[in-house]
mmCIF file of C-alpha atoms in Angstrom:
data_model
loop_
_atom_site.group_PDB
_atom_site.id
_atom_site.type_symbol
_atom_site.label_atom_id
_atom_site.label_comp_id
_atom_site.label_asym_id
_atom_site.label_seq_id
_atom_site.Cartn_x
_atom_site.Cartn_y
_atom_site.Cartn_z
ATOM 1 C CA UNK A 1 100.202 24.233 11.024
ATOM 2 C CA UNK A 2 103.050 23.348 8.598
ATOM 3 C CA UNK A 3 102.824 19.392 9.713
ATOM 4 C CA UNK A 4 99.077 19.562 9.157
ATOM 5 C CA UNK A 5 100.346 21.356 5.666
ATOM 6 C CA UNK A 6 102.846 18.612 4.722
ATOM 7 C CA UNK A 7 100.388 15.750 5.593
ATOM 8 C CA UNK A 8 98.061 16.814 3.520
ATOM 9 C CA UNK A 9 100.399 17.465 0.176
ATOM 10 C CA UNK A 10 101.857 14.174 1.197
ATOM 11 C CA UNK A 11 98.805 12.333 0.844
ATOM 12 C CA UNK A 12 97.518 14.419 -2.049
ATOM 13 C CA UNK A 13 100.844 13.561 -3.940
ATOM 14 C CA UNK A 14 100.354 9.790 -2.780
ATOM 15 C CA UNK A 15 96.742 10.198 -4.111
ATOM 16 C CA UNK A 16 98.109 11.472 -7.708
ATOM 17 C CA UNK A 17 100.605 8.650 -7.953
ATOM 18 C CA UNK A 18 97.850 6.111 -7.305
ATOM 19 C CA UNK A 19 95.723 7.551 -10.063
ATOM 20 C CA UNK A 20 98.846 7.449 -12.283
ATOM 21 C CA UNK A 21 99.258 3.953 -11.859
ATOM 22 C CA UNK A 22 96.027 2.886 -12.572
ATOM 23 C CA UNK A 23 95.378 5.128 -15.138
ATOM 24 C CA UNK A 24 97.900 2.685 -17.224
ATOM 25 C CA UNK A 25 96.295 -0.596 -18.739
ATOM 26 C CA UNK A 26 98.407 -3.336 -17.276
ATOM 27 C CA UNK A 27 96.344 -5.960 -19.555
ATOM 28 C CA UNK A 28 98.381 -4.842 -22.786
ATOM 29 C CA UNK A 29 101.670 -3.704 -21.652
ATOM 30 C CA UNK A 30 104.221 -5.666 -23.283
ATOM 31 C CA UNK A 31 101.720 -7.333 -25.723
ATOM 32 C CA UNK A 32 102.377 -6.465 -29.619
ATOM 33 C CA UNK A 33 99.674 -5.357 -31.891
ATOM 34 C CA UNK A 34 99.446 -8.258 -34.586
ATOM 35 C CA UNK A 35 96.623 -8.229 -37.414
ATOM 36 C CA UNK A 36 95.763 -11.707 -38.915
ATOM 37 C CA UNK A 37 94.612 -11.196 -42.154
ATOM 38 C CA UNK A 38 92.098 -13.648 -44.466
ATOM 39 C CA UNK A 39 91.735 -14.261 -48.188
ATOM 40 C CA UNK A 40 88.641 -12.297 -48.177
ATOM 41 C CA UNK A 41 90.540 -9.227 -46.448
ATOM 42 C CA UNK A 42 93.204 -9.351 -49.633
ATOM 43 C CA UNK A 43 90.707 -9.637 -52.258
ATOM 44 C CA UNK A 44 90.104 -13.292 -52.320
ATOM 45 C CA UNK A 45 93.375 -14.333 -53.049
ATOM 46 C CA UNK A 46 95.081 -17.405 -52.781
ATOM 47 C CA UNK A 47 95.390 -18.351 -48.876
ATOM 48 C CA UNK A 48 98.740 -19.720 -49.324
ATOM 49 C CA UNK A 49 101.446 -16.838 -49.882
ATOM 50 C CA UNK A 50 104.949 -17.468 -51.261
ATOM 51 C CA UNK A 51 107.086 -14.851 -50.097
ATOM 52 C CA UNK A 52 107.051 -10.667 -48.846
ATOM 53 C CA UNK A 53 109.575 -7.869 -49.776
ATOM 54 C CA UNK A 54 109.086 -4.032 -48.582
ATOM 55 C CA UNK A 55 110.236 -1.109 -50.710
ATOM 56 C CA UNK A 56 111.810 2.188 -49.749
ATOM 57 C CA UNK A 57 108.202 3.316 -49.135
ATOM 58 C CA UNK A 58 107.338 0.710 -46.475
ATOM 59 C CA UNK A 59 105.072 -1.235 -49.201
ATOM 60 C CA UNK A 60 104.710 -4.401 -48.675
ATOM 61 C CA UNK A 61 104.285 -6.895 -51.894
ATOM 62 C CA UNK A 62 103.412 -10.392 -51.496
ATOM 63 C CA UNK A 63 104.380 -13.716 -53.705
ATOM 64 C CA UNK A 64 100.306 -14.884 -54.066
ATOM 65 C CA UNK A 65 99.701 -17.759 -56.238
ATOM 66 C CA UNK A 66 96.649 -15.444 -57.775
ATOM 67 C CA UNK A 67 99.523 -12.537 -58.161
ATOM 68 C CA UNK A 68 101.053 -10.118 -56.397
ATOM 69 C CA UNK A 69 99.597 -8.242 -53.513
ATOM 70 C CA UNK A 70 100.383 -5.045 -52.477
ATOM 71 C CA UNK A 71 99.747 -3.618 -48.797
ATOM 72 C CA UNK A 72 100.065 -0.152 -47.277
ATOM 73 C CA UNK A 73 99.170 -0.679 -43.830
ATOM 74 C CA UNK A 74 95.628 0.166 -44.930
ATOM 75 C CA UNK A 75 94.611 -1.613 -48.607
ATOM 76 C CA UNK A 76 95.094 -4.237 -50.689
ATOM 77 C CA UNK A 77 95.547 -4.542 -54.405
ATOM 78 C CA UNK A 78 95.943 -7.574 -56.185
ATOM 79 C CA UNK A 79 98.213 -7.123 -59.267
ATOM 80 C CA UNK A 80 97.933 -9.964 -61.550
ATOM 81 C CA UNK A 81 100.576 -11.122 -63.831
ATOM 82 C CA UNK A 82 99.995 -11.205 -68.166
ATOM 83 C CA UNK A 83 98.740 -14.470 -68.736
ATOM 84 C CA UNK A 84 97.613 -15.513 -65.239
ATOM 85 C CA UNK A 85 100.474 -17.270 -64.174
ATOM 86 C CA UNK A 86 101.095 -18.422 -60.799
ATOM 87 C CA UNK A 87 103.484 -16.331 -58.676
ATOM 88 C CA UNK A 88 106.120 -18.586 -56.968
ATOM 89 C CA UNK A 89 108.602 -15.879 -55.676
ATOM 90 C CA UNK A 90 109.483 -12.124 -55.061
ATOM 91 C CA UNK A 91 112.608 -9.791 -54.431
ATOM 92 C CA UNK A 92 113.487 -6.329 -54.415
ATOM 93 C CA UNK A 93 116.936 -4.682 -55.301
ATOM 94 C CA UNK A 94 118.460 -1.539 -53.091
ATOM 95 C CA UNK A 95 116.802 1.116 -55.483
ATOM 96 C CA UNK A 96 113.205 -0.784 -54.415
ATOM 97 C CA UNK A 97 112.401 -2.585 -57.643
ATOM 98 C CA UNK A 98 110.033 -5.494 -57.140
ATOM 99 C CA UNK A 99 111.437 -8.820 -59.212
ATOM 100 C CA UNK A 100 108.376 -11.297 -59.494
ATOM 101 C CA UNK A 101 109.030 -15.248 -60.515
ATOM 102 C CA UNK A 102 106.172 -16.854 -61.689
ATOM 103 C CA UNK A 103 105.274 -20.330 -63.317
ATOM 104 C CA UNK A 104 107.336 -19.911 -66.792
ATOM 105 C CA UNK A 105 108.046 -16.365 -66.395
ATOM 106 C CA UNK A 106 109.687 -13.914 -64.698
ATOM 107 C CA UNK A 107 110.108 -10.087 -64.729
ATOM 108 C CA UNK A 108 109.355 -7.039 -62.152
ATOM 109 C CA UNK A 109 106.449 -4.745 -60.988
ATOM 110 C CA UNK A 110 106.159 -0.896 -63.001
ATOM 111 C CA UNK A 111 104.260 1.814 -62.188
ATOM 112 C CA UNK A 112 101.746 3.141 -65.033
ATOM 113 C CA UNK A 113 100.972 6.715 -65.323
ATOM 114 C CA UNK A 114 97.591 6.222 -62.782
ATOM 115 C CA UNK A 115 100.229 4.852 -60.229
ATOM 116 C CA UNK A 116 98.872 1.212 -60.468
ATOM 117 C CA UNK A 117 101.248 -1.648 -60.765
ATOM 118 C CA UNK A 118 101.700 -3.803 -64.006
ATOM 119 C CA UNK A 119 103.755 -6.784 -64.446
ATOM 120 C CA UNK A 120 106.682 -6.606 -67.071
ATOM 121 C CA UNK A 121 107.873 -9.729 -67.915
ATOM 122 C CA UNK A 122 111.408 -10.115 -69.115
ATOM 123 C CA UNK A 123 111.388 -13.948 -69.726
ATOM 124 C CA UNK A 124 109.001 -12.894 -72.912
ATOM 125 C CA UNK A 125 112.200 -11.732 -74.463
ATOM 126 C CA UNK A 126 113.573 -14.698 -74.794
ATOM 127 C CA UNK A 127 114.709 -15.585 -78.082
ATOM 128 C CA UNK A 128 113.471 -19.076 -78.003
ATOM 129 C CA UNK A 129 110.079 -18.881 -76.244
ATOM 130 C CA UNK A 130 109.020 -22.105 -76.172
ATOM 131 C CA UNK A 131 111.054 -22.981 -73.260
ATOM 132 C CA UNK A 132 109.133 -23.928 -70.331
ATOM 133 C CA UNK A 133 111.544 -23.765 -66.990
ATOM 134 C CA UNK A 134 108.715 -24.117 -64.619
ATOM 135 C CA UNK A 135 108.341 -22.622 -61.063
ATOM 136 C CA UNK A 136 111.232 -19.429 -60.722
ATOM 137 C CA UNK A 137 111.604 -20.539 -56.836
ATOM 138 C CA UNK A 138 114.248 -18.244 -56.225
ATOM 139 C CA UNK A 139 115.336 -14.681 -57.051
ATOM 140 C CA UNK A 140 118.682 -12.913 -56.320
ATOM 141 C CA UNK A 141 119.184 -9.006 -56.409
ATOM 142 C CA UNK A 142 121.430 -7.054 -55.010
#
């Protein structure tokens, strides 16, 4: 009698183990979930991106010739520069401030009262505004 109960328990445990093994999805085991986005996904911006940074909250900012793309994991927002300059570079500092380089312009992003982003040009404050320095291809920050 005890031998029969042990045999039944052994078979039951074996069946439960088989169910657990088959419930695992073997096909996706170890596969990283990667999403590809097209320009249609991100507000029909330019298909080429020049750089990516992430702020302290985990929001991604992408330097795109059409402006700065902001992505929170679900939604895309395009922030255009003041004179529709072509964005060529992007960087962030330790405090999370986002700096933007463009054609003949450089500045940073600032939040408005309603929470949207606006571009604040630093280069507009230069004394000689007739200087054309071309594309700002790299920004250093700390």
